[in-house]
Short mmCIF file of C-alpha atoms and ligand atoms in Angstrom, two decimals:
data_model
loop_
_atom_site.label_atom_id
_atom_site.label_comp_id
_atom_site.label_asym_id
_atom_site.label_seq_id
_atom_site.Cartn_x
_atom_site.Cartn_y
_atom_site.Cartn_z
CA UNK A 9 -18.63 -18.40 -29.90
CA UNK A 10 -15.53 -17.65 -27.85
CA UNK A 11 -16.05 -15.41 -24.99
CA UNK A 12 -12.50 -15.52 -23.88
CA UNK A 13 -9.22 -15.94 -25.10
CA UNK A 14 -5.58 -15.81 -24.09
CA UNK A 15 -3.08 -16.30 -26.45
CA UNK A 16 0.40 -16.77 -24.91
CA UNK A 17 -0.26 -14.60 -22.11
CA UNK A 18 2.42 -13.82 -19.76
CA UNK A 19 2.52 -12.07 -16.62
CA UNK A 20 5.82 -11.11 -14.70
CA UNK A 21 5.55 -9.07 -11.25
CA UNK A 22 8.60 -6.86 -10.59
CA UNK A 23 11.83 -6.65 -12.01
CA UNK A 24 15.57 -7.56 -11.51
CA UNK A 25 16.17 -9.80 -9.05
CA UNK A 26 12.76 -9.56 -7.24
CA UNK A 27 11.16 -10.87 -10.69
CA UNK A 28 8.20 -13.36 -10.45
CA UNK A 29 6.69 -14.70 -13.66
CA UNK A 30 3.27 -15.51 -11.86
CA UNK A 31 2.32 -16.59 -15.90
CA UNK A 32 4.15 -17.99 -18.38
CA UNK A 33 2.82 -18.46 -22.34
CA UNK A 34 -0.75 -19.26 -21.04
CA UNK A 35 -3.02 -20.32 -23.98
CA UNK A 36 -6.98 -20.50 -22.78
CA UNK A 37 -10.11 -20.29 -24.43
CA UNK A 38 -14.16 -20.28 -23.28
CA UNK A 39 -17.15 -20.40 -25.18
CA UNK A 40 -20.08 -19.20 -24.53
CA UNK A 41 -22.20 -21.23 -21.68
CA UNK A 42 -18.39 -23.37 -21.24
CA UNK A 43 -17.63 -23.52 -17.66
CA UNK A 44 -14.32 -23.74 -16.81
CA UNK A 45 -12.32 -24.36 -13.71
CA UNK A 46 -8.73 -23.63 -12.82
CA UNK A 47 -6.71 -25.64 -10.59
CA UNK A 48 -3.39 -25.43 -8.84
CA UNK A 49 -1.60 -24.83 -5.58
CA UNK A 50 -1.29 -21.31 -3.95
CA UNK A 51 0.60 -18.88 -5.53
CA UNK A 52 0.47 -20.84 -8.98
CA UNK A 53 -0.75 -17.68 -10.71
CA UNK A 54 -4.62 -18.92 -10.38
CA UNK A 55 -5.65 -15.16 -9.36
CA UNK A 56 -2.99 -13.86 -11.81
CA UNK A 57 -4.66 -15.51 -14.74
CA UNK A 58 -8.14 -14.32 -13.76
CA UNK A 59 -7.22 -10.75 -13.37
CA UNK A 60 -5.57 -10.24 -16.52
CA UNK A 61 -8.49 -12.20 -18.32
CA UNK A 62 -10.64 -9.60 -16.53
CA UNK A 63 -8.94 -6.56 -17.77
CA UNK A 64 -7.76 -5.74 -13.70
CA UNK A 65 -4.30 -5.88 -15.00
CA UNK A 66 -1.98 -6.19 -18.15
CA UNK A 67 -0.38 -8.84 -19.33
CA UNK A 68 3.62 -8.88 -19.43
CA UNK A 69 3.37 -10.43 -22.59
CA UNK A 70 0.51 -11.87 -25.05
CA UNK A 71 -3.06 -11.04 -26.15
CA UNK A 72 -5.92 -10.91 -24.22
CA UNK A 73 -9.71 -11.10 -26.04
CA UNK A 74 -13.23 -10.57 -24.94
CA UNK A 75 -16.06 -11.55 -27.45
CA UNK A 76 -13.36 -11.19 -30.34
CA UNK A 77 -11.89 -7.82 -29.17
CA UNK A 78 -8.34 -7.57 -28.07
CA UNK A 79 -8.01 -5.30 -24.88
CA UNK A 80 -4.88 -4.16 -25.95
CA UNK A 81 -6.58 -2.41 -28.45
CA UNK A 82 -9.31 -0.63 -26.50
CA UNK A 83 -8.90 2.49 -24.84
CA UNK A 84 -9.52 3.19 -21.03
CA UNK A 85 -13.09 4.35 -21.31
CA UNK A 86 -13.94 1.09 -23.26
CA UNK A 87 -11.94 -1.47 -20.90
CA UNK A 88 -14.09 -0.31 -17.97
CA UNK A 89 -16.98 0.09 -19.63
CA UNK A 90 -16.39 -3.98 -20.68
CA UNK A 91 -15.62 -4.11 -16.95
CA UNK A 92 -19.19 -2.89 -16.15
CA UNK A 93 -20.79 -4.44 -19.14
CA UNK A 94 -19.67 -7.84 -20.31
CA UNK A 95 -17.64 -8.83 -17.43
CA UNK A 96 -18.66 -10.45 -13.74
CA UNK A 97 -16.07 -10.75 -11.49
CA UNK A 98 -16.27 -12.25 -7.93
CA UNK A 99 -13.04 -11.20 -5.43
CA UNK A 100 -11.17 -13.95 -3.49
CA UNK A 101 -12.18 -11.72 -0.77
CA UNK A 102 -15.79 -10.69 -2.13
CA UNK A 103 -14.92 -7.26 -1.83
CA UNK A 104 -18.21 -5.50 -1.07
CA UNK A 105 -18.68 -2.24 -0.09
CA UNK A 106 -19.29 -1.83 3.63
CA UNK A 107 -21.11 1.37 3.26
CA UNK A 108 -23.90 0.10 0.89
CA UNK A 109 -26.68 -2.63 1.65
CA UNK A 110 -26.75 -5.73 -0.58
CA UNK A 111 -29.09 -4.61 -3.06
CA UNK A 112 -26.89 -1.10 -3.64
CA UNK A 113 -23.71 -3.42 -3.87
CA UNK A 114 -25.56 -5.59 -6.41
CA UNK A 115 -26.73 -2.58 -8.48
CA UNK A 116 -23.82 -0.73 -8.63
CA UNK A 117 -22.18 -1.89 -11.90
CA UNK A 118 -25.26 -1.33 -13.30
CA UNK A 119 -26.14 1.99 -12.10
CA UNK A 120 -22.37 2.99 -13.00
CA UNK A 121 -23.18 1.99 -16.33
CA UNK A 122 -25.97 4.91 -16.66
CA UNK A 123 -29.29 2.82 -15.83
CA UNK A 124 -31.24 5.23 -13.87
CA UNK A 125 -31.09 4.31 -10.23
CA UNK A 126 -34.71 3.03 -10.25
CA UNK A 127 -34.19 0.44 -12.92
CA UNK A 128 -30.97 -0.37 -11.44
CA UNK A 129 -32.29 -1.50 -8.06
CA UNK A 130 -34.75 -3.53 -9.93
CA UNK A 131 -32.29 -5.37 -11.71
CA UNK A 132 -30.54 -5.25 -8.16
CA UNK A 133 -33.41 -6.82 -6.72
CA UNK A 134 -34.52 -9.62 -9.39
CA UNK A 135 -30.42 -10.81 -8.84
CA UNK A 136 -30.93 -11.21 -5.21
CA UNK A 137 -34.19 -13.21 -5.10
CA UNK A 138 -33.00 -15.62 -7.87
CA UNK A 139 -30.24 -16.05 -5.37
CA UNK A 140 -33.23 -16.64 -2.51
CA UNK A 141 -31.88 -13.17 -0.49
CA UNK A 142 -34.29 -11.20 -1.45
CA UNK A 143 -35.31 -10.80 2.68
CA UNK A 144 -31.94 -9.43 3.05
CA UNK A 145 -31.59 -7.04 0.36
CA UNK A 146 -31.12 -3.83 2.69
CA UNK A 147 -28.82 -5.42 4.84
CA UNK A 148 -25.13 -3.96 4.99
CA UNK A 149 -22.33 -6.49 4.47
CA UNK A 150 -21.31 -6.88 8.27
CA UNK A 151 -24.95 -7.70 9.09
CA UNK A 152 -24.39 -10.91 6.74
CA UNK A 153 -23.38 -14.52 7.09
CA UNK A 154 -20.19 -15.19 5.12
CA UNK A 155 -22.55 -17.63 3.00
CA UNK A 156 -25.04 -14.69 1.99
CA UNK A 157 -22.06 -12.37 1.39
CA UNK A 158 -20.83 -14.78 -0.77
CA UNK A 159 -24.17 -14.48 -2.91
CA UNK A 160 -24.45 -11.18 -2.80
CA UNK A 161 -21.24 -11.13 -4.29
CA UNK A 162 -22.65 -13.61 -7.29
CA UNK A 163 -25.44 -11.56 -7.59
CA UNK A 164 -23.53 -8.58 -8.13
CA UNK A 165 -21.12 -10.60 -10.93
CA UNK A 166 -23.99 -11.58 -12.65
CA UNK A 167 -26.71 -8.59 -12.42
CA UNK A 168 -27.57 -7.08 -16.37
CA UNK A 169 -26.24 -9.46 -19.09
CA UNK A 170 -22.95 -10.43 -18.70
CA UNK A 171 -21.48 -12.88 -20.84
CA UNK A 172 -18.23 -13.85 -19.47
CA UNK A 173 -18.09 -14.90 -15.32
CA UNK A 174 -15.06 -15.18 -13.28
CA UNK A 175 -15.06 -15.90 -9.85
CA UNK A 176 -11.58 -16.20 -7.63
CA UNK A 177 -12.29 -18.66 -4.90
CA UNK A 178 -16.22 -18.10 -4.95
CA UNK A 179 -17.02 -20.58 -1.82
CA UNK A 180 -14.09 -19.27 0.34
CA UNK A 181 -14.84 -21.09 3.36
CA UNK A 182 -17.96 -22.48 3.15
CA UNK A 183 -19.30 -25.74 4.10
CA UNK A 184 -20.32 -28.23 1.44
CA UNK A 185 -24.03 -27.12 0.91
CA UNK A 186 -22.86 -23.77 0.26
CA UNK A 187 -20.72 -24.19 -1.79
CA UNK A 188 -22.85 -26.74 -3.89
CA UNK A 189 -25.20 -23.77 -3.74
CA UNK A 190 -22.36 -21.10 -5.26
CA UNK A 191 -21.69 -23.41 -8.31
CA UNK A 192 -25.15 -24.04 -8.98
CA UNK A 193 -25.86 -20.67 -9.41
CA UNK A 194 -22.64 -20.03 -11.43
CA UNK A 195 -23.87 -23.48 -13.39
CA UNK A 196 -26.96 -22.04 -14.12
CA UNK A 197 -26.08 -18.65 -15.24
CA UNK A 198 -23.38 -20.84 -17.85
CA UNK A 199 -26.79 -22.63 -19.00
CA UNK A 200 -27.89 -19.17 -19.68
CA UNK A 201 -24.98 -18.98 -22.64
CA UNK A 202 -22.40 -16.99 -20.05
CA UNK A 203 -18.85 -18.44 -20.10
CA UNK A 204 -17.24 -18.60 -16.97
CA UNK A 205 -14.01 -19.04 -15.27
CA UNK A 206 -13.89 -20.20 -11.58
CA UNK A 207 -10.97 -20.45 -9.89
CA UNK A 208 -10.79 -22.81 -7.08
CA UNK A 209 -8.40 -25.37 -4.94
CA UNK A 210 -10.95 -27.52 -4.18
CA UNK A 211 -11.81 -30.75 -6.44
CA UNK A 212 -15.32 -30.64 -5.41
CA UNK A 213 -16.54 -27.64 -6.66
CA UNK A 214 -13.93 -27.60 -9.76
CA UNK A 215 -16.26 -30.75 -10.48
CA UNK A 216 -19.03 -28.55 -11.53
CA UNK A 217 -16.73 -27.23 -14.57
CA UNK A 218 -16.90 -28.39 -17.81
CA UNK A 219 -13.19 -28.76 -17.93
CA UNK A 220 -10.94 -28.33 -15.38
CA UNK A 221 -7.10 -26.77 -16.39
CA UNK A 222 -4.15 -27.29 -14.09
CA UNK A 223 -1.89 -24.62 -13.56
CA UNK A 224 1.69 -25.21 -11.49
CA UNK A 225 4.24 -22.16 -11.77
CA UNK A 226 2.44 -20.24 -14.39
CA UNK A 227 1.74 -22.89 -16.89
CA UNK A 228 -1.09 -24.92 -17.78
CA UNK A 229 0.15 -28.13 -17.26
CA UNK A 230 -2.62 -30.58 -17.85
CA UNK A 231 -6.59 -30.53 -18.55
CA UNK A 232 -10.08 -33.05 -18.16
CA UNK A 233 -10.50 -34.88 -20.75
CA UNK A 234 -14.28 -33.89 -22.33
CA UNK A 235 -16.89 -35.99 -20.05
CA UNK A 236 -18.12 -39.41 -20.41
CA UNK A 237 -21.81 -39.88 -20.35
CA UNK A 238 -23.47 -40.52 -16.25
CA UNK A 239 -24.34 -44.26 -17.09
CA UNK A 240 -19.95 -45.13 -17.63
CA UNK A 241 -20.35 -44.90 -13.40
CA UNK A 242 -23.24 -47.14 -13.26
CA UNK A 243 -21.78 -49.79 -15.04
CA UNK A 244 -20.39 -52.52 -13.36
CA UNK A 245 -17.25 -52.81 -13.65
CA UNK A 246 -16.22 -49.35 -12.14
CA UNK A 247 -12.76 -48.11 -13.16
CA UNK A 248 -12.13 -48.22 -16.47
CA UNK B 6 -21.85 -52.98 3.13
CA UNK B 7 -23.71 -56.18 5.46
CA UNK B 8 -26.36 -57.50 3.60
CA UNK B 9 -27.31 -59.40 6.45
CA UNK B 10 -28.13 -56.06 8.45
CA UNK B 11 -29.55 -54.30 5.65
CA UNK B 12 -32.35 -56.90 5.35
CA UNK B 13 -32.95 -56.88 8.98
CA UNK B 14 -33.16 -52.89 8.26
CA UNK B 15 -35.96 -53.43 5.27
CA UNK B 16 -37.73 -56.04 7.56
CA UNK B 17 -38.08 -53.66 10.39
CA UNK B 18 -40.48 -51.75 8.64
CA UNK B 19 -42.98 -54.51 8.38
CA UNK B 20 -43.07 -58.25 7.05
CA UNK B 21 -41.97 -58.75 3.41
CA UNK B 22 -41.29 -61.34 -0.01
CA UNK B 23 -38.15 -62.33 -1.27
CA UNK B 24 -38.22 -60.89 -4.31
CA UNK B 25 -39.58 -57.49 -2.53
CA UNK B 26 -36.75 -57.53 -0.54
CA UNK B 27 -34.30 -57.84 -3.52
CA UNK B 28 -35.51 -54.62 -4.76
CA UNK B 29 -36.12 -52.77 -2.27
CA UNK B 30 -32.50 -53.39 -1.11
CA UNK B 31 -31.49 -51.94 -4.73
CA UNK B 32 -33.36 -49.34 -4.54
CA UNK B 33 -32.03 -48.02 -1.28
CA UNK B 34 -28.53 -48.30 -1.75
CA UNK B 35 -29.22 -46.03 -4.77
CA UNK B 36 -28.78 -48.83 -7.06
CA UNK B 37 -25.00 -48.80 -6.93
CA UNK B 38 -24.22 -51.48 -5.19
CA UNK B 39 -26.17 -54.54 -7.47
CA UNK B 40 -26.80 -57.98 -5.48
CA UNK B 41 -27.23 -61.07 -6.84
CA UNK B 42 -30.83 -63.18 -6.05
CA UNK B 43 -29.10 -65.81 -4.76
CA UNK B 44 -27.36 -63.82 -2.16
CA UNK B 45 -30.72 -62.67 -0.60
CA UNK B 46 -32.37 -66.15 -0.18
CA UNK B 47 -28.94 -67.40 1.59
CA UNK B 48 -28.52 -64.68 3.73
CA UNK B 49 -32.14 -64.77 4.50
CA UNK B 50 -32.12 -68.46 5.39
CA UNK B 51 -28.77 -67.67 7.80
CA UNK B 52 -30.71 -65.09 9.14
CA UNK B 53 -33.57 -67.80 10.07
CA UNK B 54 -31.14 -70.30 11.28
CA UNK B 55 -29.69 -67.79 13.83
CA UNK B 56 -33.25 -66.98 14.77
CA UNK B 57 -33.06 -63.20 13.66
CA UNK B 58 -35.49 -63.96 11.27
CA UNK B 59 -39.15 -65.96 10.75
CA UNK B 60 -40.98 -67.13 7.09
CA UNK B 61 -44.13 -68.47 6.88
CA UNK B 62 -43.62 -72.02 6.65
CA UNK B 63 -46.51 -73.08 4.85
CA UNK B 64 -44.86 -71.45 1.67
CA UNK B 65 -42.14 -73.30 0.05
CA UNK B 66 -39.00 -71.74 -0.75
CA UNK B 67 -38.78 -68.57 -3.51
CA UNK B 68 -39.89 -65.75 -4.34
CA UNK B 69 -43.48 -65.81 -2.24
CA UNK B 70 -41.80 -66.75 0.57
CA UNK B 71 -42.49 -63.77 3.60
CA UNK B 72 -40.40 -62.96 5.87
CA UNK B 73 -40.63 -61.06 9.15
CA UNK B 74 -38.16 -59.90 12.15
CA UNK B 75 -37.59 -60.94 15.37
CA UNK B 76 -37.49 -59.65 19.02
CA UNK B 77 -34.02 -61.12 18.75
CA UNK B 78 -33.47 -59.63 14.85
CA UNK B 79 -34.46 -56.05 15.98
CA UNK B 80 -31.70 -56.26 19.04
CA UNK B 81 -29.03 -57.49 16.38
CA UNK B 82 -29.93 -54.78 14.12
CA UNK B 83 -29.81 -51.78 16.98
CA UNK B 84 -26.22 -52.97 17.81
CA UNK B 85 -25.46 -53.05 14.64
CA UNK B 86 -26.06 -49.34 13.71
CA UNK B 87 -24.37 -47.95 16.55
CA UNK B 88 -20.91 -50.28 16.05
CA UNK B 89 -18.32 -48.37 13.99
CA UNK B 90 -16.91 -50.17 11.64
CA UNK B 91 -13.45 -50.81 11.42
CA UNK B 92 -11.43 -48.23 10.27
CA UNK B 93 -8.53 -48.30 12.27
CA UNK B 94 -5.78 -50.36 10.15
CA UNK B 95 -4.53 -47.80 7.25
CA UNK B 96 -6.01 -49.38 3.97
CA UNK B 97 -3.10 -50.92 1.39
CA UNK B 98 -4.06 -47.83 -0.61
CA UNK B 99 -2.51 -48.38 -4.16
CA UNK B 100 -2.68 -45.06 -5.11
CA UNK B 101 -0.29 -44.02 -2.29
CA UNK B 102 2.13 -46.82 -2.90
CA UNK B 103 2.15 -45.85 -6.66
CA UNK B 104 3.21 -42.36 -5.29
CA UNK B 105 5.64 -43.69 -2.51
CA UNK B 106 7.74 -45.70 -5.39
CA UNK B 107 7.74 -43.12 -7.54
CA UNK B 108 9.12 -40.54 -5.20
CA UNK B 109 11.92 -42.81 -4.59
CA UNK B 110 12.80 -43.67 -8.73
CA UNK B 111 15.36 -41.98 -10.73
CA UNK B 112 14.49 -40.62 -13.41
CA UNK B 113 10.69 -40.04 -12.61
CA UNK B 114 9.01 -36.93 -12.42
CA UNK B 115 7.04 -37.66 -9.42
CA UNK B 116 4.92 -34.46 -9.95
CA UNK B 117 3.85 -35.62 -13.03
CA UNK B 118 2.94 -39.04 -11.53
CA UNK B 119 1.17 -37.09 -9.37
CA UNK B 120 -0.95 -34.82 -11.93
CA UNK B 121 -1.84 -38.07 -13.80
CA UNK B 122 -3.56 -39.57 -10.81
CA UNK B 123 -5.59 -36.41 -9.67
CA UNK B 124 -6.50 -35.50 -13.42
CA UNK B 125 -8.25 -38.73 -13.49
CA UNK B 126 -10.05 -38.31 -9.91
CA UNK B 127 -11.05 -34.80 -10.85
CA UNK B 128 -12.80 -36.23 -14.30
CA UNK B 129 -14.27 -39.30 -12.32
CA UNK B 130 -15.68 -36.46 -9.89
CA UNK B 131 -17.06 -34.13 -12.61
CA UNK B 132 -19.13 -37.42 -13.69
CA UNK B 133 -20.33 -37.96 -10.04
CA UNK B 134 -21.01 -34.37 -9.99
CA UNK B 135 -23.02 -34.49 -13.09
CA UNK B 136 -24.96 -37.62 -11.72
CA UNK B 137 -25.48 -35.86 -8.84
CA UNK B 138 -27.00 -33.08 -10.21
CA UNK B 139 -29.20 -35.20 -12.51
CA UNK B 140 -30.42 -37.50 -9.59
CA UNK B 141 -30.28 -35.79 -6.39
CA UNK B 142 -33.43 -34.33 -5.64
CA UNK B 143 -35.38 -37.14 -6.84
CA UNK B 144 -33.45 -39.93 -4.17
CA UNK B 145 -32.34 -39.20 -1.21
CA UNK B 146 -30.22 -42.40 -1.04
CA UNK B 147 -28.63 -41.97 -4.08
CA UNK B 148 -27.77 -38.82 -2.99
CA UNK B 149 -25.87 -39.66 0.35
CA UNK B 150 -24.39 -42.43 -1.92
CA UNK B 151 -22.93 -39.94 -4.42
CA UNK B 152 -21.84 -37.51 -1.59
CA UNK B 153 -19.88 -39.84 0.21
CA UNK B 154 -17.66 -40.84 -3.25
CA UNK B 155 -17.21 -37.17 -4.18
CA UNK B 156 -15.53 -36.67 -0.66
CA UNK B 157 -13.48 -39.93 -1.14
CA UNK B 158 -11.89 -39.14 -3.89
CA UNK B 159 -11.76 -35.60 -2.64
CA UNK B 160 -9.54 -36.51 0.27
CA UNK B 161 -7.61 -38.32 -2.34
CA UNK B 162 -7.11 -35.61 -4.83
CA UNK B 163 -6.37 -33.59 -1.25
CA UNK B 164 -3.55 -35.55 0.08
CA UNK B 165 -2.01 -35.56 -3.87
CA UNK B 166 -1.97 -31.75 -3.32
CA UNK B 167 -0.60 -32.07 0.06
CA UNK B 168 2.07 -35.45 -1.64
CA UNK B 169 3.16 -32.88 -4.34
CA UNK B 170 4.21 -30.04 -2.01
CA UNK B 171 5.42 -31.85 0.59
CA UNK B 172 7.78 -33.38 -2.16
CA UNK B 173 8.52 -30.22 -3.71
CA UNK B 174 9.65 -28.74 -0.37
CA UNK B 175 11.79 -32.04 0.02
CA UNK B 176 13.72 -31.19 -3.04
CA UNK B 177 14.81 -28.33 -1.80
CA UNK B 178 15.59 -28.93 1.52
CA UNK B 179 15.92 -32.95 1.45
CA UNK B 180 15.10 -35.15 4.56
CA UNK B 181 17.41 -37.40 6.50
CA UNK B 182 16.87 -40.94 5.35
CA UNK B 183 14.69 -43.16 7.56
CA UNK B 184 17.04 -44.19 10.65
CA UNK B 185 16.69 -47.01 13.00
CA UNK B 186 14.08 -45.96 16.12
CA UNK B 187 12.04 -43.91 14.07
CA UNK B 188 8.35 -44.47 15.19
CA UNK B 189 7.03 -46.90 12.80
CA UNK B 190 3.54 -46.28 11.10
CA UNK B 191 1.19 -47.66 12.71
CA UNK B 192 -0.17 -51.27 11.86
CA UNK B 193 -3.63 -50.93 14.43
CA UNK B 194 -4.77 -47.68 16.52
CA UNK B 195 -6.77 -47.88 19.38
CA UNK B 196 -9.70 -46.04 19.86
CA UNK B 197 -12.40 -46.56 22.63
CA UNK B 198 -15.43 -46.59 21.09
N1 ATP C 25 0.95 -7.56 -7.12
C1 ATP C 25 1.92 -8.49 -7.05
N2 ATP C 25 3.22 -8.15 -6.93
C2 ATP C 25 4.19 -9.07 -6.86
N3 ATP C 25 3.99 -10.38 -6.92
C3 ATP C 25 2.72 -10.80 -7.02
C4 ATP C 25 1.62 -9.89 -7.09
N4 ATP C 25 0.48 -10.60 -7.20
C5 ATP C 25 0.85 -11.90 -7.18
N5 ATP C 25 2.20 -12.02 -7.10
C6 ATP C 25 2.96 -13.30 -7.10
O1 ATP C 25 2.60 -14.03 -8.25
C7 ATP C 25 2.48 -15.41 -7.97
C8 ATP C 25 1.11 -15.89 -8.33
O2 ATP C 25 0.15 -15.29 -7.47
P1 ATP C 25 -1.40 -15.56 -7.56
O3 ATP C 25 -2.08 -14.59 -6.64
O4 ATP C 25 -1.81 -15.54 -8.97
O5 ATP C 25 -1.47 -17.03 -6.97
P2 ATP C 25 -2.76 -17.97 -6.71
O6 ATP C 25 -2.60 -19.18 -7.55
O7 ATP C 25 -4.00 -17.18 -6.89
O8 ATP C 25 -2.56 -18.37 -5.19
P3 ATP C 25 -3.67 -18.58 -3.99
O9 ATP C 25 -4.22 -19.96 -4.17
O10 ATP C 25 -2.81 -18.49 -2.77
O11 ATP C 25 -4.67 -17.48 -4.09
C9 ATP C 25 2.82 -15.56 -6.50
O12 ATP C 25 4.16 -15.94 -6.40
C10 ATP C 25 2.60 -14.18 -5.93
O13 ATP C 25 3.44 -13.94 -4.84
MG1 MG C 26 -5.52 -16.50 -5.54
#
């Protein structure tokens, strides 16, 4: 099943002469438990793409859908109740809330959603030990490494049963094993039949994707071909 | 990667056969890098004649044959560990040259040049990825093996992002063509180890 689809999506910030088309006639689609990574160089339209696929903003031009359902066609109440629902989004910046500990900022969406606080904290909870931080679960954000923030912030995008993942930058700046760590967990909750978008610059965790789409001024220019089995490295010869 | 000093490394831990050695050398280098038999009994009989090594000599040659190190083998293999290997001539990288010439053609679109070359890393490191995945808790070897590709041809896939917007800037504001007393790039550096 397709979790998300853009059909010709545009994007243009600002008009006259202070116009940027940030996306141009973008065509994307993820199934269920596809991970996909996009690619490009700063200010390609990478974030652009991600927050008009997750209802943050409206396209320009084009169709946006979510499990079949065009958000043009929804009202207000039902885009952020798809925000709260069906969609996990993880912030270039993480964007927690200071004042809450991690397990409030994990079971937030949920509690917003009308779970009653108890239920939501377990939910909460069960997020952050999958993620191993359940010893840190009534921490505040400042009292964090930028590693377990980053988690925190995973567990937060993935907490109830989402089925579509996007994640803007999710390892920021951290070191190798952490951010082997970040796209195992966004792996995994893929295996689990969630689609997910991740947005990255760096080859080594867009590696982790499925496919991987390039984007350069607004356009998809270029995509992974499906993979080859493991054994075509082992062979011999090497490069094909 | 020295066969010579990786045998020396498996003989370290204690005396061993041949064919023992053949394996175990596989095994450790995560079974990437294959060697041929015949490669192990030369090296191991250079490795005798320069008195690193000793075999029983009652044995004939083959695959019985043990092997053990010497004082003389352990002191070569020390060294050896703690010499870094060469790295200080730029490699003839063909990847860069490919880039070089086609920044320079008219009538080629370097960037897409450019995209070709790291679409075809990226997919070569989703398979490593994968691999890694499906292998790394189980070896540690194999696991420092497949680590140290996926950050080669990360740097690569880096310096194409780095190529394309350095040529991209060029376009707009184009450089000076090389002059005369420019520094030259460097054949050699220096570095005290
Ligand atoms: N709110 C906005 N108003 C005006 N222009 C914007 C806005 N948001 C983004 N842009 C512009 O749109 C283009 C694409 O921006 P976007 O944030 O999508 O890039 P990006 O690929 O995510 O870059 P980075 O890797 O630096 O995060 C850029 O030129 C940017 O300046
Ligand atoms: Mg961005």
């Amino acid at each position: 099943m397709t979790v998300l689809e853009l059909r010709q999506t545009s994007k243009t910030y600002g008009a006259g002469p202070t116009e940027v088309p940030a996306l141009r006639h973008v065509d994307l689609s993820v199934d269920e438990g596809e991970l996909v990574a996009v690619m490009g160089p700063s200010g390609s339209g990478k974030s652009t793409l991600l927050t008009i696929a997750g209802s943050l903003e409206e396209p320009t031009s084009g169709e946006v859908l979510v499990c079949g359902r065009a958000l043009s066609g929804m009202s207000r109440n039902e885009r952020s109740r798809l925000r709260r629902r069906v969609i996990g989004y993880v912030f270039q910046d993480f964007n927690l809330l200071a004042g809450l500990t991690a397990v409030e900022n994990v079971s937030l969406p949920v509690e917003l959603d009308g779970t009653s606080i108890k239920a939501a904290r377990d939910l909460g909870m069960r997020a952050l030990d999958e993620l191993g931080l359940a010893d840190r679960a009534t921490r505040f954000p400042d009292e964090l490494s930028g590693g377990e923030r980053q988690r925190v912030a995973i567990a937060r995008a993935v907490v109830g049963d989402r089925q579509l993942l996007l994640a803007d930058e999710p390892s920021g700046a951290l070191d190798s094993n952490n951010g082997d760590a970040v796209m195992r967990l966004i792996r995994s909750a893929c295996q689990r039949g969630v689609a997910g978008v991740v947005v990255t610059h760096d080859a080594q965790l867009a590696s982790w994707a499925d496919r991987v789409v390039f984007l350069r001024d607004g356009r998809i220019v270029d995509q992974t071909l499906p993979p080859a089995g493991p054994e075509s490295l082992l062979a011999p010869s090497g490069n094909p | 990667m020295s066969v010579r000093h990786a045998l020396l490394a498996l003989l370290s831990e204690g005396p061993k056969y041949g064919l023992q050695l053949r394996h175990e050398f596989e095994a450790r280098t995560g079974e990437v890098w294959p060697l041929n038999v015949g490669q192990v009994y030369t090296t191991l009989q250079r490795l005798e004649r320069d008195g690193l090594v000793e075999s029983d000599n009652a044995v004939e040659e083959g695959p019985q044959k043990g092997f053990r190190i010497t004082a003389d083998g352990e002191e070569e293999l020390a060294a050896w560990l703690r010499t870094p290997p060469d790295l200080s001539s730029p490699p003839r990288d063909e990847l860069v040259i490919k880039v070089l010439v086609a920044s320079r053609l008219p009538g080629v679109d370097v960037h897409e040049v450019v995209q070709a070359h790291r679409r075809y890393l990226v997919q070569l490191m989703q398979e490593w990825t994968r691999l890694k995945e499906y292998a790394a808790d189980r070896d540690l070897s194999f696991a420092l093996v497949v680590d140290a590709e996926l950050f080669r041809l990360d740097s690569l896939v880096r310096w194409l992002d780095a190529a394309d917007g350095r040529i991209k800037r060029a376009a707009v504001e184009p450089v000076a063509p090389a002059r005369p007393g420019l520094p030259k790039i460097p054949r050699k550096v220096e570095v005290r180890p």
